[in-house]
């Protein structure tokens, strides 16, 4: 199948590669030429613009940083809707505000384009091995049309409700991940300051109730001092901003989210915005003047 793919960052590149491995023809566009070149070398074909992709592809996937980027790429000059024809399907896999998904979907519907929102969880490692968790909002019939394509990139593909439900689910996911990382860092700082080897603590508790996918993924990074981004702090700040805005809009209290957001903002101010979100450990290391290391 011919698939258009717009947005070739940390997540987009491996997702395109998995589509190529599955035998699909993938036409790509990104504003950063090096990103385009990287996947063209793997067999993708470059297009000159988002509009150009829409002119030849009936299925288009976007994987972009935030709501304004999606609105520009889809609705702006030279965007998807300028080139799309009736019946085109847009799958926005970006993590954006649910209200923004609904606004973009309205514009798509007016052009005869079908849209679903399908943000992902799992970071770069799961994007690489094709085992992302994909949360989908939109018309169920459209979801069923593209479910198998999404399954090439994810191990879990779940329809969550109407348009915007995918991004609402992703916000819930990001709240849990952020608070979980903060709790892990706090607990491992406690054990470190008390003189107990963090690796032994990890081995002792990972199989119990405290165990989690987050802890399994992040503790080895923290104890090695490896904060190479699988998911950047600045992107998690964006997601938590969207969560807090949505929470305010629907009347959901998010005090833990607000606290972790302040930690992330401090890390951004320390120059750690491009580090992995496991660098929340550096917040604790700074205030405790101790490193969590094996």
Short mmCIF file of C-alpha atoms in Angstrom, two decimals:
data_model
loop_
_atom_site.label_atom_id
_atom_site.label_comp_id
_atom_site.label_asym_id
_atom_site.label_seq_id
_atom_site.Cartn_x
_atom_site.Cartn_y
_atom_site.Cartn_z
CA UNK A 1 0.00 0.00 0.00
CA UNK A 2 1.19 3.56 -0.69
CA UNK A 3 1.38 5.53 2.56
CA UNK A 4 2.31 9.17 3.06
CA UNK A 5 4.29 9.90 6.23
CA UNK A 6 4.96 13.43 7.52
CA UNK A 7 7.30 13.98 10.49
CA UNK A 8 10.54 12.02 10.71
CA UNK A 9 11.90 12.70 14.17
CA UNK A 10 13.04 10.23 16.83
CA UNK A 11 9.77 8.30 16.52
CA UNK A 12 8.86 8.87 12.89
CA UNK A 13 12.01 7.42 11.32
CA UNK A 14 11.75 3.95 12.90
CA UNK A 15 8.00 3.88 12.27
CA UNK A 16 8.62 4.50 8.56
CA UNK A 17 11.26 1.77 8.54
CA UNK A 18 8.78 -0.74 9.97
CA UNK A 19 6.25 0.18 7.28
CA UNK A 20 8.94 -0.35 4.64
CA UNK A 21 9.92 -3.71 6.14
CA UNK A 22 6.26 -4.76 5.91
CA UNK A 23 6.35 -4.11 2.16
CA UNK A 24 4.54 -0.78 1.98
CA UNK A 25 5.54 2.04 -0.33
CA UNK A 26 6.17 5.08 1.86
CA UNK A 27 6.32 8.66 0.60
CA UNK A 28 7.84 11.02 3.17
CA UNK A 29 8.22 14.68 4.03
CA UNK A 30 9.97 16.55 6.83
CA UNK A 31 11.27 20.09 7.16
CA UNK A 32 14.68 18.68 8.17
CA UNK A 33 16.34 17.29 5.05
CA UNK A 34 18.68 14.99 6.99
CA UNK A 35 15.66 13.16 8.40
CA UNK A 36 14.28 12.67 4.90
CA UNK A 37 17.63 11.44 3.61
CA UNK A 38 17.88 8.90 6.43
CA UNK A 39 14.68 7.07 5.48
CA UNK A 40 15.12 7.53 1.72
CA UNK A 41 18.33 5.53 2.18
CA UNK A 42 16.15 2.74 3.60
CA UNK A 43 13.76 2.74 0.64
CA UNK A 44 11.27 5.55 1.23
CA UNK A 45 10.58 8.14 -1.45
CA UNK A 46 10.73 11.88 -0.77
CA UNK A 47 7.99 14.38 -1.58
CA UNK A 48 8.39 18.14 -1.88
CA UNK A 49 5.66 19.08 0.63
CA UNK A 50 2.76 17.88 2.72
CA UNK A 51 0.45 18.94 -0.11
CA UNK A 52 2.44 16.83 -2.57
CA UNK A 53 2.09 13.78 -0.35
CA UNK A 54 -1.68 14.28 -0.14
CA UNK A 55 -1.91 14.57 -3.91
CA UNK A 56 -0.70 11.00 -4.37
CA UNK A 57 -1.47 9.14 -1.14
CA UNK A 58 -4.93 8.15 0.10
CA UNK A 59 -3.55 7.24 3.53
CA UNK A 60 -1.43 9.84 5.32
CA UNK A 61 0.24 9.51 8.71
CA UNK A 62 1.51 12.53 10.65
CA UNK A 63 3.97 12.29 13.56
CA UNK A 64 4.64 15.84 14.71
CA UNK A 65 5.72 17.61 17.93
CA UNK A 66 2.59 19.47 19.05
CA UNK A 67 -0.84 20.88 18.19
CA UNK A 68 0.35 23.96 16.23
CA UNK A 69 2.55 21.79 14.00
CA UNK A 70 -0.36 19.47 13.19
CA UNK A 71 -2.66 22.39 12.42
CA UNK A 72 -0.06 23.94 10.11
CA UNK A 73 0.83 20.71 8.31
CA UNK A 74 -2.81 19.71 7.79
CA UNK A 75 -4.66 23.01 7.45
CA UNK A 76 -1.98 25.54 6.51
CA UNK A 77 -0.62 26.74 3.20
CA UNK A 78 0.92 23.87 1.29
CA UNK A 79 -0.67 21.47 3.74
CA UNK A 80 -2.44 18.15 3.52
CA UNK A 81 -5.91 19.56 2.90
CA UNK A 82 -4.72 21.54 -0.11
CA UNK A 83 -3.74 18.31 -1.83
CA UNK A 84 -6.15 15.76 -0.40
CA UNK A 85 -9.19 14.43 -2.20
CA UNK A 86 -12.44 13.09 -0.80
CA UNK A 87 -11.99 9.74 0.91
CA UNK A 88 -8.39 10.33 1.98
CA UNK A 89 -7.65 9.04 5.48
CA UNK A 90 -5.46 11.06 7.85
CA UNK A 91 -3.99 9.25 10.85
CA UNK A 92 -2.45 11.78 13.22
CA UNK A 93 -0.08 9.88 15.50
CA UNK A 94 1.23 13.04 17.17
CA UNK A 95 0.59 13.63 20.86
CA UNK A 96 -1.49 16.81 20.94
CA UNK A 97 -4.36 18.39 22.85
CA UNK A 98 -7.66 16.52 22.37
CA UNK A 99 -9.44 19.77 21.45
CA UNK A 100 -6.87 20.37 18.71
CA UNK A 101 -7.59 16.91 17.29
CA UNK A 102 -11.27 17.79 17.18
CA UNK A 103 -10.56 21.11 15.44
CA UNK A 104 -8.35 19.50 12.79
CA UNK A 105 -10.90 16.72 12.28
CA UNK A 106 -13.63 19.31 11.66
CA UNK A 107 -11.51 20.91 8.94
CA UNK A 108 -10.83 17.49 7.43
CA UNK A 109 -14.50 16.56 7.42
CA UNK A 110 -15.36 19.74 5.54
CA UNK A 111 -12.94 18.61 2.80
CA UNK A 112 -14.25 15.02 2.75
CA UNK A 113 -11.12 13.70 4.49
CA UNK A 114 -11.53 11.09 7.25
CA UNK A 115 -9.35 11.51 10.33
CA UNK A 116 -8.45 9.58 13.44
CA UNK A 117 -6.07 10.53 16.25
CA UNK A 118 -3.67 7.73 17.18
CA UNK A 119 -0.91 8.83 19.57
CA UNK A 120 1.63 6.28 20.75
CA UNK A 121 3.49 5.24 23.87
CA UNK A 122 6.73 3.35 24.21
CA UNK A 123 9.40 5.78 23.11
CA UNK A 124 12.16 5.17 20.60
CA UNK A 125 12.96 1.55 21.62
CA UNK A 126 9.42 0.36 20.96
CA UNK A 127 9.18 2.48 17.81
CA UNK A 128 12.25 0.66 16.55
CA UNK A 129 10.98 -2.84 17.27
CA UNK A 130 7.39 -2.09 16.25
CA UNK A 131 5.80 -2.74 19.64
CA UNK A 132 4.31 0.68 20.41
CA UNK A 133 1.04 1.05 22.27
CA UNK A 134 -1.34 2.96 19.99
CA UNK A 135 -4.42 4.72 21.38
CA UNK A 136 -7.01 5.64 18.77
CA UNK A 137 -9.91 8.09 18.68
CA UNK A 138 -12.35 8.58 15.83
CA UNK A 139 -14.96 6.76 13.77
CA UNK A 140 -14.67 3.03 14.41
CA UNK A 141 -15.19 2.18 10.75
CA UNK A 142 -12.17 4.32 9.82
CA UNK A 143 -10.20 2.71 12.64
CA UNK A 144 -10.97 -0.72 11.21
CA UNK A 145 -9.74 0.39 7.79
CA UNK A 146 -6.28 1.23 9.11
CA UNK A 147 -5.95 -1.12 12.09
CA UNK A 148 -3.68 -3.56 10.26
CA UNK A 149 -1.38 -0.73 9.15
CA UNK A 150 -1.15 0.51 12.73
CA UNK A 151 -0.38 -3.05 13.80
CA UNK A 152 2.83 -2.91 11.79
CA UNK A 153 4.06 -0.18 14.15
CA UNK A 154 2.47 -1.28 17.40
CA UNK A 155 1.88 -4.38 19.50
CA UNK A 156 -1.26 -2.89 21.04
CA UNK A 157 -3.80 -0.97 18.94
CA UNK A 158 -6.92 0.03 20.87
CA UNK A 159 -9.93 2.09 19.78
CA UNK A 160 -10.71 4.39 22.72
CA UNK A 161 -13.70 6.40 21.50
CA UNK A 162 -14.56 9.42 19.37
CA UNK A 163 -12.04 11.84 17.88
CA UNK A 164 -9.77 13.17 20.62
CA UNK A 165 -10.17 10.06 22.78
CA UNK A 166 -6.80 8.78 21.60
CA UNK A 167 -5.07 11.91 22.79
CA UNK A 168 -7.03 11.96 26.05
CA UNK A 169 -5.83 8.42 26.67
CA UNK A 170 -2.26 9.46 25.80
CA UNK A 171 -2.45 12.32 28.30
CA UNK A 172 -3.50 9.83 30.99
CA UNK A 173 -0.55 7.67 29.95
CA UNK A 174 1.87 10.58 30.15
CA UNK A 175 0.64 11.59 33.60
CA UNK A 176 1.23 8.05 34.86
CA UNK A 177 4.67 7.82 33.24
CA UNK A 178 5.86 11.20 34.56
CA UNK A 179 4.63 10.63 38.12
CA UNK A 180 6.02 7.07 38.04
CA UNK A 181 9.49 8.25 36.97
CA UNK A 182 9.45 10.90 39.69
CA UNK A 183 8.45 8.29 42.30
CA UNK A 184 11.20 5.95 41.11
CA UNK A 185 13.81 8.72 41.32
CA UNK A 186 12.62 9.75 44.79
CA UNK A 187 12.71 6.17 46.07
CA UNK A 188 16.13 5.42 44.63
CA UNK A 189 17.54 8.64 46.04
CA UNK A 190 16.24 7.49 49.44
CA UNK A 191 18.02 4.15 49.12
CA UNK A 192 21.21 5.76 47.80
CA UNK A 193 21.37 8.31 50.62
CA UNK A 194 20.76 5.47 53.10
CA UNK A 195 23.77 3.60 51.67
CA UNK A 196 21.98 0.76 49.89
CA UNK A 197 23.14 -0.21 46.39
CA UNK A 198 20.42 0.96 43.94
CA UNK A 199 20.89 -2.08 41.70
CA UNK A 200 20.18 -4.41 44.66
CA UNK A 201 17.11 -2.36 45.50
CA UNK A 202 15.97 -2.66 41.89
CA UNK A 203 16.52 -6.42 41.84
CA UNK A 204 14.65 -6.80 45.13
CA UNK A 205 11.52 -4.82 44.26
CA UNK A 206 11.04 -5.12 40.49
CA UNK A 207 9.07 -8.37 40.81
CA UNK A 208 6.71 -7.04 43.46
CA UNK A 209 3.84 -4.56 43.50
CA UNK A 210 6.21 -1.62 43.00
CA UNK A 211 7.50 -3.13 39.77
CA UNK A 212 6.56 -1.39 36.53
CA UNK A 213 7.55 -1.08 32.90
CA UNK A 214 8.71 2.44 33.70
CA UNK A 215 11.02 1.25 36.47
CA UNK A 216 12.41 -1.57 34.32
CA UNK A 217 13.19 0.86 31.50
CA UNK A 218 14.49 3.82 33.48
CA UNK A 219 16.43 2.50 36.48
CA UNK A 220 19.19 0.96 34.32
CA UNK A 221 19.53 4.32 32.54
CA UNK A 222 19.60 6.31 35.77
CA UNK A 223 22.13 4.08 37.52
CA UNK A 224 24.37 4.21 34.43
CA UNK A 225 24.04 7.99 34.11
CA UNK A 226 22.70 7.47 30.59
CA UNK A 227 20.15 10.12 29.70
CA UNK A 228 20.24 9.73 25.91
CA UNK A 229 16.71 10.64 24.85
CA UNK A 230 14.16 8.01 24.07
CA UNK A 231 11.58 10.61 25.06
CA UNK A 232 12.79 14.15 25.70
CA UNK A 233 12.00 16.23 28.77
CA UNK A 234 10.82 19.10 26.57
CA UNK A 235 8.27 16.81 24.90
CA UNK A 236 7.03 15.59 28.26
CA UNK A 237 6.63 19.21 29.36
CA UNK A 238 4.46 19.72 26.27
CA UNK A 239 2.34 16.67 27.10
CA UNK A 240 1.84 17.68 30.72
CA UNK A 241 0.92 21.21 29.65
CA UNK A 242 -1.78 19.64 27.46
CA UNK A 243 -2.86 17.41 30.36
CA UNK A 244 -3.13 20.35 32.78
CA UNK A 245 -5.02 22.45 30.22
CA UNK A 246 -7.41 19.58 29.53
CA UNK A 247 -7.80 18.88 33.24
CA UNK A 248 -8.68 22.51 33.91
CA UNK A 249 -11.21 22.38 31.08
CA UNK A 250 -13.03 19.30 32.34
CA UNK A 251 -12.63 19.93 36.07
CA UNK A 252 -10.16 17.13 36.80
CA UNK A 253 -7.70 17.90 39.64
CA UNK A 254 -4.08 17.10 38.70
CA UNK A 255 -1.89 18.13 41.66
CA UNK A 256 0.74 15.42 41.15
CA UNK A 257 0.99 16.31 37.48
CA UNK A 258 1.53 19.96 38.36
CA UNK A 259 4.31 19.07 40.81
CA UNK A 260 6.20 16.91 38.31
CA UNK A 261 5.72 19.58 35.67
CA UNK A 262 7.61 22.00 37.90
CA UNK A 263 10.45 19.47 38.21
CA UNK A 264 10.59 19.12 34.43
CA UNK A 265 10.55 22.88 33.97
CA UNK A 266 13.45 23.25 36.38
CA UNK A 267 15.38 20.63 34.38
CA UNK A 268 14.62 22.53 31.18
CA UNK A 269 16.03 25.66 32.80
CA UNK A 270 19.13 23.65 33.75
CA UNK A 271 19.72 22.84 30.09
CA UNK A 272 18.33 19.29 30.25
CA UNK A 273 15.36 19.80 27.93
CA UNK A 274 16.80 17.46 25.29
CA UNK A 275 17.67 14.75 27.82
CA UNK A 276 15.53 11.67 28.39
CA UNK A 277 12.72 12.11 30.90
CA UNK A 278 14.58 9.72 33.19
CA UNK A 279 16.75 12.79 33.88
CA UNK A 280 14.14 13.67 36.48
CA UNK A 281 16.79 11.87 38.54
CA UNK A 282 19.01 14.92 38.03
CA UNK A 283 16.43 17.07 39.80
CA UNK A 284 16.78 14.87 42.88
CA UNK A 285 20.54 14.64 42.46
CA UNK A 286 20.80 18.42 42.46
CA UNK A 287 18.70 19.03 45.56
CA UNK A 288 20.24 16.06 47.44
CA UNK A 289 23.82 16.66 46.17
CA UNK A 290 24.13 12.93 45.51
CA UNK A 291 24.17 10.85 42.34
CA UNK A 292 22.08 7.69 41.92
CA UNK A 293 24.67 5.38 40.36
CA UNK A 294 25.48 1.70 40.43
#
